[in-house]
Short mmCIF file of C-alpha atoms and ligand atoms in Angstrom, two decimals:
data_model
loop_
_atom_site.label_atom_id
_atom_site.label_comp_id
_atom_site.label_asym_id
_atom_site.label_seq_id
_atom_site.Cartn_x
_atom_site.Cartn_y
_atom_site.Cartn_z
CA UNK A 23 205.29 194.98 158.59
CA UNK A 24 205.31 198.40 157.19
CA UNK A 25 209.14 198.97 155.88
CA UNK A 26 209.46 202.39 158.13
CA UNK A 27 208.83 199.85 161.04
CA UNK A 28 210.70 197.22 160.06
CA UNK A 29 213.60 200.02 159.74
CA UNK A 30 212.61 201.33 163.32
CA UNK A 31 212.45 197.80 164.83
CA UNK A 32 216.05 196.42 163.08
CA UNK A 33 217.17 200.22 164.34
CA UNK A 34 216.30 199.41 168.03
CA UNK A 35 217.91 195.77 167.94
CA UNK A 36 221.25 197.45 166.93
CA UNK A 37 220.68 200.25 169.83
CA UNK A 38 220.27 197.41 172.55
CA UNK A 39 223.13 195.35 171.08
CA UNK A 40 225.49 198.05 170.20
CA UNK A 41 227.79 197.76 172.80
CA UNK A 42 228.43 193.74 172.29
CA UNK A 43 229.03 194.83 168.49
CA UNK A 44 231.42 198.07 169.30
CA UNK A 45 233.66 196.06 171.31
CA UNK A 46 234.28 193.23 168.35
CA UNK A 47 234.07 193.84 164.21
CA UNK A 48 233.40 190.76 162.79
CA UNK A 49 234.55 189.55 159.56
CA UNK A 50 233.28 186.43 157.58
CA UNK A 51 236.12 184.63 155.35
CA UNK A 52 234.71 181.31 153.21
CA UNK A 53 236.76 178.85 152.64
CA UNK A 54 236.78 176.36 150.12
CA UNK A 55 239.87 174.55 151.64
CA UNK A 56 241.18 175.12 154.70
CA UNK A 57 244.76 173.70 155.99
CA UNK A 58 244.85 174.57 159.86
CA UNK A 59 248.30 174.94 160.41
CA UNK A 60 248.62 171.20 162.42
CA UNK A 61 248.21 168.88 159.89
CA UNK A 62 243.99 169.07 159.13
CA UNK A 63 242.28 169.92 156.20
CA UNK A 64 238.46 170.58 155.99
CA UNK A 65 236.73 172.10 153.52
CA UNK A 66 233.93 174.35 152.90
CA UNK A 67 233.95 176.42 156.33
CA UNK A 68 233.39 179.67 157.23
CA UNK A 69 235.80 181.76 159.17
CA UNK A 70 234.34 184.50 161.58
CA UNK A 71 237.29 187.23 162.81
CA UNK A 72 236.09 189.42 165.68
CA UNK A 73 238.97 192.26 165.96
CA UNK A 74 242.56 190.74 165.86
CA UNK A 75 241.47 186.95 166.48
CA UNK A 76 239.45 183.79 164.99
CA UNK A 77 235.98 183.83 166.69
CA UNK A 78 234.84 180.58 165.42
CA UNK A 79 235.66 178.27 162.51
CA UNK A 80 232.16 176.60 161.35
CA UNK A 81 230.87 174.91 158.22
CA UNK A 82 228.35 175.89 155.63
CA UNK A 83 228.82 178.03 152.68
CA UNK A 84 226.76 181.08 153.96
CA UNK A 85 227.83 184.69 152.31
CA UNK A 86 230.96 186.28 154.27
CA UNK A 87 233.05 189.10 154.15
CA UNK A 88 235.45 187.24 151.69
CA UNK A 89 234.41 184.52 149.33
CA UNK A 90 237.60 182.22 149.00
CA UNK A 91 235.24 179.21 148.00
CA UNK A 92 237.47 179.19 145.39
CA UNK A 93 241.12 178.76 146.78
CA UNK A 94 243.06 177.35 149.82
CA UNK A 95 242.79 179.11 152.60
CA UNK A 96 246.34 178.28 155.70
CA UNK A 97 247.38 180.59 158.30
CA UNK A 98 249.54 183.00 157.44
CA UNK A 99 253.33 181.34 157.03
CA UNK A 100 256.38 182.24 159.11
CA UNK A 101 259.62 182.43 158.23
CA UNK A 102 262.25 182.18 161.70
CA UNK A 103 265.08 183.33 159.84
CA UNK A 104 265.49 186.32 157.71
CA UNK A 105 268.16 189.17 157.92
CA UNK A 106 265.32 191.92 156.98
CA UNK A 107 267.53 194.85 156.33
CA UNK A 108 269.91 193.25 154.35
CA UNK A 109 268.98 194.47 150.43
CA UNK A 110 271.19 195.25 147.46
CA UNK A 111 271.89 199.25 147.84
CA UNK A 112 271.82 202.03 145.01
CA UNK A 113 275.21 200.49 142.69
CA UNK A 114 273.12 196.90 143.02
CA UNK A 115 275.84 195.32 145.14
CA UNK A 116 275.24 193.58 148.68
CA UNK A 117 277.53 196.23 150.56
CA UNK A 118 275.94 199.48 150.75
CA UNK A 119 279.28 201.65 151.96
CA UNK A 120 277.81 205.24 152.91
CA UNK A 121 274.32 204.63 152.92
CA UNK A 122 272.45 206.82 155.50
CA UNK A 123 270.36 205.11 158.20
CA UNK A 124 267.14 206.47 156.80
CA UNK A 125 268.02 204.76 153.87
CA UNK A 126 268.79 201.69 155.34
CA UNK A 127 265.33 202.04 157.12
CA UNK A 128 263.59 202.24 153.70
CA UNK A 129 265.13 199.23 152.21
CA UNK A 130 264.05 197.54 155.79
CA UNK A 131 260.47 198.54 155.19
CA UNK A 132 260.60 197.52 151.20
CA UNK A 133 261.67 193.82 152.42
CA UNK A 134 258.93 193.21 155.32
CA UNK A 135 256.28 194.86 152.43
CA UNK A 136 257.64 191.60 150.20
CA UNK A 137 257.17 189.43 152.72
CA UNK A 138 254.30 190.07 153.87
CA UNK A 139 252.76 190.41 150.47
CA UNK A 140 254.11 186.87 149.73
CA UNK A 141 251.96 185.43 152.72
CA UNK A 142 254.71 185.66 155.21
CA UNK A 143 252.60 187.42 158.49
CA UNK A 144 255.58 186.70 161.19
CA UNK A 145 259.52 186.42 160.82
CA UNK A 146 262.43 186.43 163.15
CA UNK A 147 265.82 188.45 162.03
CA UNK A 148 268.60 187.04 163.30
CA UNK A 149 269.54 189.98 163.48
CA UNK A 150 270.82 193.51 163.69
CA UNK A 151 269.99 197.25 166.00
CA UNK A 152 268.14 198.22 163.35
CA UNK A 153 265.50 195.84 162.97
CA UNK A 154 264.09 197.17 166.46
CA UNK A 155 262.72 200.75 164.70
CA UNK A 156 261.29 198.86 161.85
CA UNK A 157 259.82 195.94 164.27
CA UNK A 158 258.23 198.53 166.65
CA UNK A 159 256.61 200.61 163.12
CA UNK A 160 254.87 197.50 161.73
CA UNK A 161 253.63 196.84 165.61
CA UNK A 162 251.94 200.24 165.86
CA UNK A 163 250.16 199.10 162.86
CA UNK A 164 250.04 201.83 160.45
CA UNK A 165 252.49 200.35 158.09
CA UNK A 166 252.38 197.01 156.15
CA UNK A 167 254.52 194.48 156.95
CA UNK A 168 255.00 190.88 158.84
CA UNK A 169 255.33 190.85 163.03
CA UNK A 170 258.82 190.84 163.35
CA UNK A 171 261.16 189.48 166.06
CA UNK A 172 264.73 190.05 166.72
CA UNK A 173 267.85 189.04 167.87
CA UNK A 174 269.56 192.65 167.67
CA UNK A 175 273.21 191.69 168.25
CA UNK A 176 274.37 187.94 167.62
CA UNK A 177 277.29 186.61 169.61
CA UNK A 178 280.06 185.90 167.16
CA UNK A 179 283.60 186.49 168.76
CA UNK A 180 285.46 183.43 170.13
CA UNK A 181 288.21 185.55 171.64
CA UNK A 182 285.33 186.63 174.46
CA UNK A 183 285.17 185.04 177.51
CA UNK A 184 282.30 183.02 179.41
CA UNK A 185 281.69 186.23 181.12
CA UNK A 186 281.89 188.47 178.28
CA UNK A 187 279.78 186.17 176.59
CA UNK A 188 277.07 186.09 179.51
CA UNK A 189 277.11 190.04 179.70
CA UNK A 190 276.73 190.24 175.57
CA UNK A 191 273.83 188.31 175.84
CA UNK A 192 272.21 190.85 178.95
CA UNK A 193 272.98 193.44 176.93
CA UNK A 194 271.22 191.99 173.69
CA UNK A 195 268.17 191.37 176.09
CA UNK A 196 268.42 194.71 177.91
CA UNK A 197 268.25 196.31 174.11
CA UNK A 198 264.74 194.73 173.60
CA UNK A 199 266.05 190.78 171.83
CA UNK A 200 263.61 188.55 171.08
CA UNK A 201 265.70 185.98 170.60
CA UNK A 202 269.62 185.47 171.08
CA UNK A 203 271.79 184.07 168.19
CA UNK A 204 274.81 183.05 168.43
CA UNK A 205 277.43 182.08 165.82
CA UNK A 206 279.10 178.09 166.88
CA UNK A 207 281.04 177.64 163.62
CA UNK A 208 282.48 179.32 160.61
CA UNK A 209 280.28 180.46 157.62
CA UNK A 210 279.67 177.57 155.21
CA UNK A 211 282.06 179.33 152.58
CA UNK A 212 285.08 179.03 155.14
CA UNK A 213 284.71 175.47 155.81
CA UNK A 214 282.12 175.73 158.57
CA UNK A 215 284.40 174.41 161.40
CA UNK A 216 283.57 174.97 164.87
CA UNK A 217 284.31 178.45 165.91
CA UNK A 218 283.21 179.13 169.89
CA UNK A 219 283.79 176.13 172.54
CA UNK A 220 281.13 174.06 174.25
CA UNK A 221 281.83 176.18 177.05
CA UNK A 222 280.91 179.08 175.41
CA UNK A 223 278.15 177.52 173.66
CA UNK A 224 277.19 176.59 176.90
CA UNK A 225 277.31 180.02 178.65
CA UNK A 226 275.77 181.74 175.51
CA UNK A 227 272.46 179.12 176.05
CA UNK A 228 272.00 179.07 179.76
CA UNK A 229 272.23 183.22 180.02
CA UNK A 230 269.41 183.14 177.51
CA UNK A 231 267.48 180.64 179.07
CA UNK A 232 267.92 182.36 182.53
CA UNK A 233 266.57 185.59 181.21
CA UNK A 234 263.22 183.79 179.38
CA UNK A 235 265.07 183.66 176.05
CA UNK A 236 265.32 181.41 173.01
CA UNK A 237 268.52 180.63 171.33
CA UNK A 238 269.45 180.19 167.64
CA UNK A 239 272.63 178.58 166.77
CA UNK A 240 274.43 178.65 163.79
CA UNK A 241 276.27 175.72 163.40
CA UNK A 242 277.66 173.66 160.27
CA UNK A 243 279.90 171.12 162.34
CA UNK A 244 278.55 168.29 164.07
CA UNK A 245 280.56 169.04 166.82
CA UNK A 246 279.34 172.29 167.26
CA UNK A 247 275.58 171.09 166.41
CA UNK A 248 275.97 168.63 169.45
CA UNK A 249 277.38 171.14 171.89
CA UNK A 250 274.57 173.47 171.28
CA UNK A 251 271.68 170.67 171.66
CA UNK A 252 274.04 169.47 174.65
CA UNK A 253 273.61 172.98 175.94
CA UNK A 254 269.95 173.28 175.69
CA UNK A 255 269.65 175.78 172.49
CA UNK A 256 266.22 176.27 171.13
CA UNK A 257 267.30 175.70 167.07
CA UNK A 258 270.18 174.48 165.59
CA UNK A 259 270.41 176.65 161.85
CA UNK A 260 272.04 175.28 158.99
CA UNK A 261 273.84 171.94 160.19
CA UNK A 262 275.15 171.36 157.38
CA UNK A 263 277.56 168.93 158.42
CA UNK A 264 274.86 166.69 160.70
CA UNK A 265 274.99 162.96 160.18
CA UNK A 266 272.35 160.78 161.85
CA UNK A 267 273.78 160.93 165.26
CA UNK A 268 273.32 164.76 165.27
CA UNK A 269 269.77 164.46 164.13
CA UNK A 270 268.95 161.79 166.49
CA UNK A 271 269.86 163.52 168.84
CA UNK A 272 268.27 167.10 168.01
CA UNK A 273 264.80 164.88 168.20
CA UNK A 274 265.75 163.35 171.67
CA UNK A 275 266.26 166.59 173.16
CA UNK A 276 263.67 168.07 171.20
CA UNK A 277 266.06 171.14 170.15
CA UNK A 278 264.58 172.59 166.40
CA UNK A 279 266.35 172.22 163.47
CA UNK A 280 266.64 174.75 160.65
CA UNK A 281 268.25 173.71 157.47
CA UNK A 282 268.38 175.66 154.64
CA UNK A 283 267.46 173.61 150.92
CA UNK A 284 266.18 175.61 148.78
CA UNK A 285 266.89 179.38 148.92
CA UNK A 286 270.02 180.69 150.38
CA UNK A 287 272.42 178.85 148.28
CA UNK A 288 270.28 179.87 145.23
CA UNK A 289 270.28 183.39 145.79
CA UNK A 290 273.82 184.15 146.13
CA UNK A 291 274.84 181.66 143.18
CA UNK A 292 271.79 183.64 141.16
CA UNK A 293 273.32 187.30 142.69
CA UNK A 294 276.68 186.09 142.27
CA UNK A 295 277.86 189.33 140.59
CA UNK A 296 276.55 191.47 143.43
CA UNK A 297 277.84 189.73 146.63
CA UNK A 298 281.64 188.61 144.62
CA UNK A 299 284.57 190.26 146.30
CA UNK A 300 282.63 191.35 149.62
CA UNK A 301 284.90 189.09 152.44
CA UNK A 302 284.75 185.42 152.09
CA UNK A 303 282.39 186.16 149.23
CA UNK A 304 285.19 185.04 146.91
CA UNK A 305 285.41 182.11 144.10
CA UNK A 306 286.62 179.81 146.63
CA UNK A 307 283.38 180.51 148.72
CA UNK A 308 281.28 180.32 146.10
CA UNK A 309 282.51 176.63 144.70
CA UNK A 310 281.69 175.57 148.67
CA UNK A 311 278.34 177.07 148.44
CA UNK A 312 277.73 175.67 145.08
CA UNK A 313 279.16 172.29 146.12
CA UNK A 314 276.68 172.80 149.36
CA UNK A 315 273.35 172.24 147.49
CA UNK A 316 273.76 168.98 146.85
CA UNK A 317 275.40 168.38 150.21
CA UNK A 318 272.23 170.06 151.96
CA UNK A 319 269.75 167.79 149.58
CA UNK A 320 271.56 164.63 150.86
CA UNK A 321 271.94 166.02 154.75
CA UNK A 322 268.30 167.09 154.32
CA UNK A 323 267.09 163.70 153.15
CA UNK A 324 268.68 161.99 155.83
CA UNK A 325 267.26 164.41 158.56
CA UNK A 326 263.62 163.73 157.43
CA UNK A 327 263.79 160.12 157.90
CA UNK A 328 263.71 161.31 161.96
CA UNK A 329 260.22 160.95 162.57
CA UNK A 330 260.37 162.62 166.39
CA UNK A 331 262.95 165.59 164.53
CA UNK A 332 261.31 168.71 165.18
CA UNK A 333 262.23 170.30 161.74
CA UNK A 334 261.21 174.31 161.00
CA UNK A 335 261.51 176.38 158.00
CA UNK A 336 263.85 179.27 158.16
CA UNK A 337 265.09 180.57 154.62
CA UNK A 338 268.04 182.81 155.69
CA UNK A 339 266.50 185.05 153.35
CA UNK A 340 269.49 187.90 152.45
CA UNK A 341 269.67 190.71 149.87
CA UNK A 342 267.70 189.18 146.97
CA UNK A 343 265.94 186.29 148.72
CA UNK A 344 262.68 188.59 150.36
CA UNK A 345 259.53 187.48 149.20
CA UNK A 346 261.09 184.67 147.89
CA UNK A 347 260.52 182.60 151.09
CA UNK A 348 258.01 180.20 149.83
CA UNK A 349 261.11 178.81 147.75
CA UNK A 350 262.38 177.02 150.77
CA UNK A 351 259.32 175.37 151.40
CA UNK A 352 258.49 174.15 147.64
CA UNK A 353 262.28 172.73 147.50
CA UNK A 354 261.97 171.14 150.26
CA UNK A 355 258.87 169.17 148.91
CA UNK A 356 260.23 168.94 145.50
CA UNK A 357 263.78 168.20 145.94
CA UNK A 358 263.82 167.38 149.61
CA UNK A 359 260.92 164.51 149.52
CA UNK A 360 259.23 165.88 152.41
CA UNK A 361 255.32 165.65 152.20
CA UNK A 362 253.51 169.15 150.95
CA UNK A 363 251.95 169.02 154.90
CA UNK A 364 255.01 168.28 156.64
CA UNK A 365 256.64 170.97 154.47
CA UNK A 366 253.49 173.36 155.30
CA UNK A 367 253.19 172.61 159.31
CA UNK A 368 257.14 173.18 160.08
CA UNK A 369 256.26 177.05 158.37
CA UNK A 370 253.45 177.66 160.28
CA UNK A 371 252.74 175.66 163.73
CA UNK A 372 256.10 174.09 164.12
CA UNK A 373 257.68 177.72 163.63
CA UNK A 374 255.15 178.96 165.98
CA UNK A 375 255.91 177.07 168.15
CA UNK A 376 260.27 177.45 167.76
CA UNK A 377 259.29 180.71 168.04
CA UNK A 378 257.41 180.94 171.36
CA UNK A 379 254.20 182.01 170.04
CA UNK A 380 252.30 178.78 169.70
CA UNK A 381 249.28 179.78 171.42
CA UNK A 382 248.79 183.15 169.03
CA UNK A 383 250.24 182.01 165.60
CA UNK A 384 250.21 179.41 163.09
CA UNK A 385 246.97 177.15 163.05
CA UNK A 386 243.59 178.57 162.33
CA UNK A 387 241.42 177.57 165.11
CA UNK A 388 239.10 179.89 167.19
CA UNK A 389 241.25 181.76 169.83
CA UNK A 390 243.92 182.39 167.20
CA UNK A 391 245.30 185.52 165.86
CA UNK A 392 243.38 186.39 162.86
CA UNK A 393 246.56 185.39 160.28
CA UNK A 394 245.60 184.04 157.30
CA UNK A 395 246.39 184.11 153.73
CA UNK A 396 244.96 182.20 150.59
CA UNK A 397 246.66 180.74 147.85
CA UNK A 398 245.66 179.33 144.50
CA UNK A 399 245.41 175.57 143.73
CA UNK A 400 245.61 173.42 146.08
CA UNK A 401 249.32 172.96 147.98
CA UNK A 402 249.08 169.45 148.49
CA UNK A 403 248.69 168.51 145.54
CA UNK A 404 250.92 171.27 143.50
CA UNK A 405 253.46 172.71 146.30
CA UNK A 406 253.96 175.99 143.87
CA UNK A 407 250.41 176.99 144.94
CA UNK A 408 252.61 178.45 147.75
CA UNK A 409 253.91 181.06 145.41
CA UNK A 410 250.61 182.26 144.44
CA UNK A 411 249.51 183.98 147.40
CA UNK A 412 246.23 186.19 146.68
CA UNK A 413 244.79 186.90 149.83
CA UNK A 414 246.63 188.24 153.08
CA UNK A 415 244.96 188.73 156.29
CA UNK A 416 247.34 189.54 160.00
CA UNK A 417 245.94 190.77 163.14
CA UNK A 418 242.23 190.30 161.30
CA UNK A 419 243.61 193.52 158.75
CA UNK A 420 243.64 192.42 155.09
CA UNK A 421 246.72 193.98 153.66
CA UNK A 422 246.44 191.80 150.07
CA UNK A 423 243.43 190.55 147.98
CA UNK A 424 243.59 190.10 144.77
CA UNK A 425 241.61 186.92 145.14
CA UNK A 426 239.56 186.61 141.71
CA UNK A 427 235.93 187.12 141.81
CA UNK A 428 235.87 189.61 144.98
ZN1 ZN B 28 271.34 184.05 159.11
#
């Protein structure tokens, strides 16, 4: 065929077919390894995005978009608990007295740019007003950074009654919450003793649940971890104090459980200087947090040996600990003895799933949000490969590729 023709003809196919091909703009991503999120592993496949979502996941090493032949290809990670405005201000110190709320906003915006740029494609802030702004701007798209829930206010106050309690939690949900959290013990560096009743724990729970909500507790006493499974909570965070009885029975009533190994502790022993002499940020609380890490390693040991424990991986991340996330997840491989999958499915399906977005996030399989993100080396082998993210990919938008050889 003449090659005017052979233009004209290819010209007419795309006429006929353009409206199939203006409703969906496919992208091809090869894969030399691909983890899906729920505990597979195939390799050489190639990914097809049309729009936001995974088309089809097939094999064959045909040319695409994005050649990662080369590099490990998992969905993109989640991290269910971050405090995403919380940053070190202008004087480098953790309280930022007389900072303006644009400012604030900024330092929002820098932290969900570090996360996502670290592979991170969804977190949940547990929580404050302003994360609702900066969650709606990343939703409309224009600017980078991971989906982002909320919990907007957290229930803290023991003085408040059941129906105090019930109407905080209404009023958290009325102001657009994602999630509710509320606080069932002191802070680690005050002991960590149970701080709200069961009854309150109780009330806090079943509002939430009423009014299609999740529930994140934080809770360092047993006692306060077993009221809040009792009660029906989604995730127990921290626990601390758990002994076997607590994590048997966060597995029989299939509430999640969020400990924290390997990056809160860190970062405020590494930032020491900045958070000192803000509240219970004293020397005292810093010899309990310091004493913690080794606490947490032995607690976190014991709560692996539950095979039924539905265990997910939220960092906590503060001032100084965006971007940082993968830390958690490396620890708890390296430190924690937790297989590299394990470690990798409670940050991406299990979380999905704590989360409430199971059937949109974390696994790659065809039907799925287009979230993916590509590391270096292989994870399963070398856990770090986690902190080499070089290709980022939410809602089928690449916001990071520095993948070599593109
Ligand atoms: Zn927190």
């Amino acid at each position: 065929m003449h090659i005017k023709a052979k233009i004209v003809a290819l010209l007419g196919v795309a006429l006929i077919s353009a409206p199939a091909i203006a409703t969906a703009q496919q992208t091809t991503i090869r894969a030399g390894t691909l983890i899906d999120g729920r505990g597979g592993i195939q390799r050489n496949l190639v990914v097809a995005i049309e729009g936001t979502r995974i088309a089809r996941i097939e094999s064959g090493n045909a040319r695409a978009s994005y050649d990662l032949s080369q590099l490990t290809v998992l969905p993109g990670l989640i991290d269910a608990h971050v405090h995403i405005g919380a940053h070190f201000g202008r004087d480098g110190r953790a309280s930022t007295p007389g900072e303006t709320p644009a400012e604030q906003a900024l330092y929002g915006l820098e932290n969900a740019h570090m996360m996502l740029m670290a592979g991170f494609t969804t977190v949940q802030s547990i929580g404050a007003a302003s994360d609702v702004p900066l969650r709606d701007a990343i939703a409309r798209g224009k600017i980078p950074g991971p989906r982002l829930l909320t919990a907007v206010s957290p229930v803290r106050d023991p003085s408040m009654t059941v129906a105090q309690i019930r109407e905080h939690v209404r009023k958290a949900v009325a102001d657009s919450a994602d999630v509710i959290k509320i606080f069932a013990s002191k802070s680690i560096r005050e002991g960590g003793g149970q701080t709200l009743s069961d009854e309150q724990i109780l009330a806090a729970c079943s509002e939430a649940k009423n009014l299609g909500k999740r529930v994140w507790v934080h809770a360092h006493a047993a006692s306060a971890v077993r009221a809040a499974t009792v009660a029906g909570c989604t995730t127990v965070t921290h626990g601390s104090q758990i002994t076997d009885a607590e994590a048997e029975l966060m597995a029989e009533r299939g509430t999640f459980f969020e400990p924290q190994t390997g990056l809160l502790l860190q970062n405020y022993l590494e930032n020491k200087a900045r958070f000192l002499g803000d509240g219970n940020f004293d020397e005292a609380g810093f010899k309990f947090m310091a004493d913690g890490i080794a606490l947490n390693d032995t607690m976190f040991k014991m709560a692996i040996k539950h095979k039924a424990l539905k265990i997910n991986m939220g960092t906590d991340a503060v001032a100084g600990a965006h971007g940082q996330n993968a830390r958690e997840i490396i620890y708890r491989v390296q430190k924690g003895g937790q297989g590299a999958m394990d470690a990798i499915t409670s940050a991406t399906s299990i979380n999905a799933d704590a989360i409430g977005l199971k059937d949109r996030i974390g696994a790659l399989a065809p039907g799925m949000d287009a979230d993916l993100i590509a590391v270096e080396g292989d994870p399963l082998a070398d856990i770090t490969a986690l902190s080499r993210v070089v290709f980022v990919m939410k809602g089928g938008k690449v916001y990071r590729n520095i993948a070599p050889g593109q």
